[in-house]
Amino acid sequence: MAVTIRLTEDELLQRVRLARCMEPSGDADGETEITREDAPVADQWLRTTLRMRYEEMMTDADAADLPLTDCTTTATLAARADDHSSCDLYMPARAIRAATVRLRGWRADALITTPESEEAAEQGNPYGRAGRCRPVAVDHGGGHLTLYGDYDGNRPAADRITAVVMPPDGEYLLTAAMLHSLAECCN
C-alpha cells in the first residue's frame, strides 16, 4: 500500500503553486526583490480544477494507485434468505468504490465487476457460479454490491474490505503519485 498524506485545500493549493512556479522562490544574490499579488480568480480556477481532477482520479484511476481505507468494520453485510452462496454488501456513505472484498472462508479476494459483465451473468448458472476459490462481487453502484461465493456459518462475516473513500470536504488524501499528477494537471 502506498504512503498517503492528508492535506487541506489551502495546503494542496500552496504545493501546486510551488510546483507550477506560481510562487516567488527568492533569489540567490539577495539583491532582487520578488513579490506576488494574489489573484482570487486564478486561485478559484485552480481550486476548482484541482477538485475536479481529484474526484476524477478517485473515481477512474486504478485502485492500486489510490489511498485505500479499511471498511471492514464500517461496511454492512446482509445475508440473503435463499442460500449461503450470496449476500449483499453496503459500503459506508463516503465510499466511492470497493477495492478489495473478502469474506471469511473465501480463499481469494472477490473479482469486482459490473452487472453487465460476463462474470455477473454467470452467477445465475449453478455450474458457472462463483465459489470460495473465485468469488465475485457485482457492483450495482451507490455503495451496493452483491457478493457471490459460499461463506462460513449462517451469516456472512467480512475478512477484509477496503475502498476508495472521499475524505471530508476541504481535505485531500493523496499518494505521492496523485500529488505529482495534480501538480501537473493545471497547465
PDB file of C-alpha atoms in Angstrom:
ATOM      1  CA  MET A   1       0.000   0.000   0.000  1.00  0.00           C
ATOM      2  CA  ALA A   2       1.326   3.433  -0.925  1.00  0.00           C
ATOM      3  CA  VAL A   3       2.156   6.052   1.691  1.00  0.00           C
ATOM      4  CA  THR A   4      -0.606   8.617   1.947  1.00  0.00           C
ATOM      5  CA  ILE A   5      -0.650  12.214   3.075  1.00  0.00           C
ATOM      6  CA  ARG A   6      -3.617  14.300   4.138  1.00  0.00           C
ATOM      7  CA  LEU A   7      -3.673  17.948   3.043  1.00  0.00           C
ATOM      8  CA  THR A   8      -6.169  20.725   3.445  1.00  0.00           C
ATOM      9  CA  GLU A   9      -7.319  22.550   0.331  1.00  0.00           C
ATOM     10  CA  ASP A  10      -5.043  25.518   1.153  1.00  0.00           C
ATOM     11  CA  GLU A  11      -2.023  23.249   1.698  1.00  0.00           C
ATOM     12  CA  LEU A  12      -2.624  21.491  -1.626  1.00  0.00           C
ATOM     13  CA  LEU A  13      -3.067  24.823  -3.396  1.00  0.00           C
ATOM     14  CA  GLN A  14       0.242  26.070  -1.959  1.00  0.00           C
ATOM     15  CA  ARG A  15       2.090  22.894  -3.063  1.00  0.00           C
ATOM     16  CA  VAL A  16       0.646  23.102  -6.563  1.00  0.00           C
ATOM     17  CA  ARG A  17       1.563  26.787  -6.822  1.00  0.00           C
ATOM     18  CA  LEU A  18       5.152  25.951  -5.851  1.00  0.00           C
ATOM     19  CA  ALA A  19       5.327  23.038  -8.288  1.00  0.00           C
ATOM     20  CA  ARG A  20       3.953  25.201 -11.130  1.00  0.00           C
ATOM     21  CA  CYS A  21       6.336  28.094 -10.274  1.00  0.00           C
ATOM     22  CA  MET A  22       3.418  30.328  -9.353  1.00  0.00           C
ATOM     23  CA  GLU A  23       5.049  31.387  -6.060  1.00  0.00           C
ATOM     24  CA  PRO A  24       8.136  33.537  -5.656  1.00  0.00           C
ATOM     25  CA  SER A  25      11.107  31.391  -4.748  1.00  0.00           C
ATOM     26  CA  GLY A  26      13.629  34.088  -3.819  1.00  0.00           C
ATOM     27  CA  ASP A  27      16.920  34.878  -5.408  1.00  0.00           C
ATOM     28  CA  ALA A  28      20.464  33.631  -4.918  1.00  0.00           C
ATOM     29  CA  ASP A  29      22.258  37.006  -4.706  1.00  0.00           C
ATOM     30  CA  GLY A  30      19.896  38.628  -2.206  1.00  0.00           C
ATOM     31  CA  GLU A  31      19.584  41.803  -4.292  1.00  0.00           C
ATOM     32  CA  THR A  32      16.408  41.034  -6.223  1.00  0.00           C
ATOM     33  CA  GLU A  33      13.074  41.587  -4.576  1.00  0.00           C
ATOM     34  CA  ILE A  34      10.290  39.280  -5.690  1.00  0.00           C
ATOM     35  CA  THR A  35       6.672  39.869  -4.778  1.00  0.00           C
ATOM     36  CA  ARG A  36       3.414  38.205  -5.669  1.00  0.00           C
ATOM     37  CA  GLU A  37      -0.021  39.701  -5.886  1.00  0.00           C
ATOM     38  CA  ASP A  38      -2.930  37.428  -5.064  1.00  0.00           C
ATOM     39  CA  ALA A  39      -5.252  36.653  -7.921  1.00  0.00           C
ATOM     40  CA  PRO A  40      -8.531  35.425  -6.406  1.00  0.00           C
ATOM     41  CA  VAL A  41      -9.970  34.483  -9.789  1.00  0.00           C
ATOM     42  CA  ALA A  42      -6.886  32.424 -10.694  1.00  0.00           C
ATOM     43  CA  ASP A  43      -6.882  30.776  -7.264  1.00  0.00           C
ATOM     44  CA  GLN A  44     -10.567  29.890  -7.568  1.00  0.00           C
ATOM     45  CA  TRP A  45      -9.965  28.432 -11.034  1.00  0.00           C
ATOM     46  CA  LEU A  46      -7.053  26.409  -9.660  1.00  0.00           C
ATOM     47  CA  ARG A  47      -9.136  25.158  -6.683  1.00  0.00           C
ATOM     48  CA  THR A  48     -11.971  24.097  -8.994  1.00  0.00           C
ATOM     49  CA  THR A  49      -9.601  22.387 -11.420  1.00  0.00           C
ATOM     50  CA  LEU A  50      -7.828  20.542  -8.590  1.00  0.00           C
ATOM     51  CA  ARG A  51     -11.126  19.364  -7.067  1.00  0.00           C
ATOM     52  CA  MET A  52     -12.448  18.115 -10.425  1.00  0.00           C
ATOM     53  CA  ARG A  53      -9.181  16.312 -11.228  1.00  0.00           C
ATOM     54  CA  TYR A  54      -9.040  14.780  -7.724  1.00  0.00           C
ATOM     55  CA  GLU A  55     -12.608  13.467  -7.984  1.00  0.00           C
ATOM     56  CA  GLU A  56     -11.837  12.087 -11.454  1.00  0.00           C
ATOM     57  CA  MET A  57      -8.777  10.253 -10.117  1.00  0.00           C
ATOM     58  CA  MET A  58     -10.715   8.831  -7.152  1.00  0.00           C
ATOM     59  CA  THR A  59     -13.429   7.556  -9.493  1.00  0.00           C
ATOM     60  CA  ASP A  60     -11.462   6.346 -12.528  1.00  0.00           C
ATOM     61  CA  ALA A  61      -7.868   5.561 -11.546  1.00  0.00           C
ATOM     62  CA  ASP A  62      -6.677   2.053 -10.721  1.00  0.00           C
ATOM     63  CA  ALA A  63      -7.486   1.397  -7.060  1.00  0.00           C
ATOM     64  CA  ALA A  64      -3.941   0.093  -6.504  1.00  0.00           C
ATOM     65  CA  ASP A  65      -2.642   3.632  -7.153  1.00  0.00           C
ATOM     66  CA  LEU A  66      -5.045   5.329  -4.715  1.00  0.00           C
ATOM     67  CA  PRO A  67      -5.155   5.712  -0.948  1.00  0.00           C
ATOM     68  CA  LEU A  68      -7.414   2.959   0.393  1.00  0.00           C
ATOM     69  CA  THR A  69      -9.463   2.924   3.581  1.00  0.00           C
ATOM     70  CA  ASP A  70     -10.230  -0.190   5.621  1.00  0.00           C
ATOM     71  CA  CYS A  71     -14.025  -0.523   5.708  1.00  0.00           C
ATOM     72  CA  THR A  72     -14.145  -3.996   7.268  1.00  0.00           C
ATOM     73  CA  THR A  73     -15.939  -2.757  10.387  1.00  0.00           C
ATOM     74  CA  THR A  74     -17.997   0.041   8.819  1.00  0.00           C
ATOM     75  CA  ALA A  75     -19.468  -1.805   5.829  1.00  0.00           C
ATOM     76  CA  THR A  76     -22.726  -3.714   6.323  1.00  0.00           C
ATOM     77  CA  LEU A  77     -23.275  -7.296   5.185  1.00  0.00           C
ATOM     78  CA  ALA A  78     -26.795  -8.672   4.759  1.00  0.00           C
ATOM     79  CA  ALA A  79     -27.467 -12.382   4.271  1.00  0.00           C
ATOM     80  CA  ARG A  80     -29.977 -13.495   1.676  1.00  0.00           C
ATOM     81  CA  ALA A  81     -32.703 -15.879   2.787  1.00  0.00           C
ATOM     82  CA  ASP A  82     -32.418 -18.131  -0.241  1.00  0.00           C
ATOM     83  CA  ASP A  83     -28.901 -19.560   0.190  1.00  0.00           C
ATOM     84  CA  HIS A  84     -25.422 -19.277   1.684  1.00  0.00           C
ATOM     85  CA  SER A  85     -23.746 -18.546  -1.618  1.00  0.00           C
ATOM     86  CA  SER A  86     -24.620 -14.847  -1.940  1.00  0.00           C
ATOM     87  CA  CYS A  87     -25.127 -11.794   0.228  1.00  0.00           C
ATOM     88  CA  ASP A  88     -25.382  -8.015  -0.071  1.00  0.00           C
ATOM     89  CA  LEU A  89     -22.672  -5.551   0.921  1.00  0.00           C
ATOM     90  CA  TYR A  90     -23.438  -1.900   1.661  1.00  0.00           C
ATOM     91  CA  MET A  91     -20.440   0.418   1.770  1.00  0.00           C
ATOM     92  CA  PRO A  92     -20.141   3.431   4.128  1.00  0.00           C
ATOM     93  CA  ALA A  93     -21.580   6.746   2.927  1.00  0.00           C
ATOM     94  CA  ARG A  94     -18.360   8.395   1.663  1.00  0.00           C
ATOM     95  CA  ALA A  95     -17.066   5.268  -0.113  1.00  0.00           C
ATOM     96  CA  ILE A  96     -16.725   5.795  -3.848  1.00  0.00           C
ATOM     97  CA  ARG A  97     -15.986   2.193  -4.784  1.00  0.00           C
ATOM     98  CA  ALA A  98     -14.794  -1.048  -3.265  1.00  0.00           C
ATOM     99  CA  ALA A  99     -11.181  -2.036  -3.895  1.00  0.00           C
ATOM    100  CA  THR A 100     -10.928  -5.437  -2.177  1.00  0.00           C
ATOM    101  CA  VAL A 101     -13.631  -7.666  -0.737  1.00  0.00           C
ATOM    102  CA  ARG A 102     -13.038 -10.931   1.094  1.00  0.00           C
ATOM    103  CA  LEU A 103     -15.387 -12.823   3.373  1.00  0.00           C
ATOM    104  CA  ARG A 104     -14.359 -15.390   5.990  1.00  0.00           C
ATOM    105  CA  GLY A 105     -13.994 -18.742   4.329  1.00  0.00           C
ATOM    106  CA  TRP A 106     -13.030 -17.346   0.940  1.00  0.00           C
ATOM    107  CA  ARG A 107      -9.639 -18.338  -0.433  1.00  0.00           C
ATOM    108  CA  ALA A 108      -9.218 -15.223  -2.582  1.00  0.00           C
ATOM    109  CA  ASP A 109     -10.403 -11.630  -2.899  1.00  0.00           C
ATOM    110  CA  ALA A 110     -13.553 -11.208  -4.940  1.00  0.00           C
ATOM    111  CA  LEU A 111     -13.380 -10.147  -8.559  1.00  0.00           C
ATOM    112  CA  ILE A 112     -15.226  -6.810  -8.569  1.00  0.00           C
ATOM    113  CA  THR A 113     -17.289  -6.384 -11.712  1.00  0.00           C
ATOM    114  CA  THR A 114     -20.334  -4.629 -13.162  1.00  0.00           C
ATOM    115  CA  PRO A 115     -23.842  -6.072 -13.625  1.00  0.00           C
ATOM    116  CA  GLU A 116     -23.303  -6.094 -17.411  1.00  0.00           C
ATOM    117  CA  SER A 117     -20.199  -8.302 -17.281  1.00  0.00           C
ATOM    118  CA  GLU A 118     -19.922 -11.930 -18.304  1.00  0.00           C
ATOM    119  CA  GLU A 119     -18.916 -12.875 -14.749  1.00  0.00           C
ATOM    120  CA  ALA A 120     -22.102 -11.303 -13.372  1.00  0.00           C
ATOM    121  CA  ALA A 121     -24.227 -13.173 -15.923  1.00  0.00           C
ATOM    122  CA  GLU A 122     -22.625 -16.472 -14.876  1.00  0.00           C
ATOM    123  CA  GLN A 123     -23.984 -16.097 -11.331  1.00  0.00           C
ATOM    124  CA  GLY A 124     -27.383 -17.315 -12.494  1.00  0.00           C
ATOM    125  CA  ASN A 125     -25.877 -20.621 -13.654  1.00  0.00           C
ATOM    126  CA  PRO A 126     -25.341 -23.128 -10.800  1.00  0.00           C
ATOM    127  CA  TYR A 127     -22.402 -24.679 -12.711  1.00  0.00           C
ATOM    128  CA  GLY A 128     -20.645 -21.399 -13.508  1.00  0.00           C
ATOM    129  CA  ARG A 129     -21.440 -19.618 -10.272  1.00  0.00           C
ATOM    130  CA  ALA A 130     -18.660 -18.245  -8.060  1.00  0.00           C
ATOM    131  CA  GLY A 131     -17.311 -20.236  -5.124  1.00  0.00           C
ATOM    132  CA  ARG A 132     -14.806 -19.858  -2.319  1.00  0.00           C
ATOM    133  CA  CYS A 133     -11.846 -20.063  -4.705  1.00  0.00           C
ATOM    134  CA  ARG A 134     -13.078 -17.428  -7.161  1.00  0.00           C
ATOM    135  CA  PRO A 135     -15.704 -15.216  -5.516  1.00  0.00           C
ATOM    136  CA  VAL A 136     -17.378 -12.415  -7.464  1.00  0.00           C
ATOM    137  CA  ALA A 137     -18.645  -9.022  -6.261  1.00  0.00           C
ATOM    138  CA  VAL A 138     -21.128  -7.311  -8.571  1.00  0.00           C
ATOM    139  CA  ASP A 139     -21.062  -3.550  -8.027  1.00  0.00           C
ATOM    140  CA  HIS A 140     -24.522  -2.080  -8.613  1.00  0.00           C
ATOM    141  CA  GLY A 141     -23.379   1.473  -7.803  1.00  0.00           C
ATOM    142  CA  GLY A 142     -24.437   3.665  -4.929  1.00  0.00           C
ATOM    143  CA  GLY A 143     -22.372   1.615  -2.488  1.00  0.00           C
ATOM    144  CA  HIS A 144     -24.312  -1.647  -3.016  1.00  0.00           C
ATOM    145  CA  LEU A 145     -22.572  -4.860  -4.073  1.00  0.00           C
ATOM    146  CA  THR A 146     -23.868  -8.393  -4.354  1.00  0.00           C
ATOM    147  CA  LEU A 147     -21.263 -10.943  -3.279  1.00  0.00           C
ATOM    148  CA  TYR A 148     -21.223 -14.453  -4.744  1.00  0.00           C
ATOM    149  CA  GLY A 149     -19.245 -17.280  -3.138  1.00  0.00           C
ATOM    150  CA  ASP A 150     -20.095 -19.655  -0.272  1.00  0.00           C
ATOM    151  CA  TYR A 151     -19.408 -18.204   3.159  1.00  0.00           C
ATOM    152  CA  ASP A 152     -18.953 -19.796   6.579  1.00  0.00           C
ATOM    153  CA  GLY A 153     -21.787 -20.006   9.098  1.00  0.00           C
ATOM    154  CA  ASN A 154     -25.312 -18.626   8.990  1.00  0.00           C
ATOM    155  CA  ARG A 155     -24.276 -15.025   8.449  1.00  0.00           C
ATOM    156  CA  PRO A 156     -21.577 -13.608   6.192  1.00  0.00           C
ATOM    157  CA  ALA A 157     -18.587 -12.103   8.013  1.00  0.00           C
ATOM    158  CA  ALA A 158     -16.033  -9.769   6.497  1.00  0.00           C
ATOM    159  CA  ASP A 159     -12.398 -10.760   6.500  1.00  0.00           C
ATOM    160  CA  ARG A 160     -11.190  -7.666   4.610  1.00  0.00           C
ATOM    161  CA  ILE A 161     -12.995  -4.837   2.825  1.00  0.00           C
ATOM    162  CA  THR A 162     -11.094  -1.837   1.502  1.00  0.00           C
ATOM    163  CA  ALA A 163     -12.446   1.051  -0.513  1.00  0.00           C
ATOM    164  CA  VAL A 164     -11.614   4.321  -2.164  1.00  0.00           C
ATOM    165  CA  VAL A 165     -13.234   6.807   0.218  1.00  0.00           C
ATOM    166  CA  MET A 166     -13.768  10.515  -0.382  1.00  0.00           C
ATOM    167  CA  PRO A 167     -12.294  12.450   2.564  1.00  0.00           C
ATOM    168  CA  PRO A 168     -14.335  15.173   4.283  1.00  0.00           C
ATOM    169  CA  ASP A 169     -14.878  18.392   2.324  1.00  0.00           C
ATOM    170  CA  GLY A 170     -11.823  20.603   2.215  1.00  0.00           C
ATOM    171  CA  GLU A 171      -9.393  17.693   2.658  1.00  0.00           C
ATOM    172  CA  TYR A 172      -7.381  15.655   0.190  1.00  0.00           C
ATOM    173  CA  LEU A 173      -5.991  12.193   0.888  1.00  0.00           C
ATOM    174  CA  LEU A 174      -3.147  11.691  -1.593  1.00  0.00           C
ATOM    175  CA  THR A 175      -0.354   9.375  -2.620  1.00  0.00           C
ATOM    176  CA  ALA A 176       2.878  10.878  -3.947  1.00  0.00           C
ATOM    177  CA  ALA A 177       1.865   9.913  -7.495  1.00  0.00           C
ATOM    178  CA  MET A 178      -1.507  11.638  -7.094  1.00  0.00           C
ATOM    179  CA  LEU A 179       0.138  14.804  -5.754  1.00  0.00           C
ATOM    180  CA  HIS A 180       2.509  14.854  -8.732  1.00  0.00           C
ATOM    181  CA  SER A 181      -0.383  14.302 -11.150  1.00  0.00           C
ATOM    182  CA  LEU A 182      -2.413  17.134  -9.589  1.00  0.00           C
ATOM    183  CA  ALA A 183       0.569  19.491  -9.802  1.00  0.00           C
ATOM    184  CA  GLU A 184       0.952  18.663 -13.500  1.00  0.00           C
ATOM    185  CA  CYS A 185      -2.768  18.866 -14.381  1.00  0.00           C
ATOM    186  CA  CYS A 186      -3.088  22.615 -14.169  1.00  0.00           C
ATOM    187  CA  ASN A 187      -1.133  23.714 -17.223  1.00  0.00           C
TER     188      ASN A 187
END
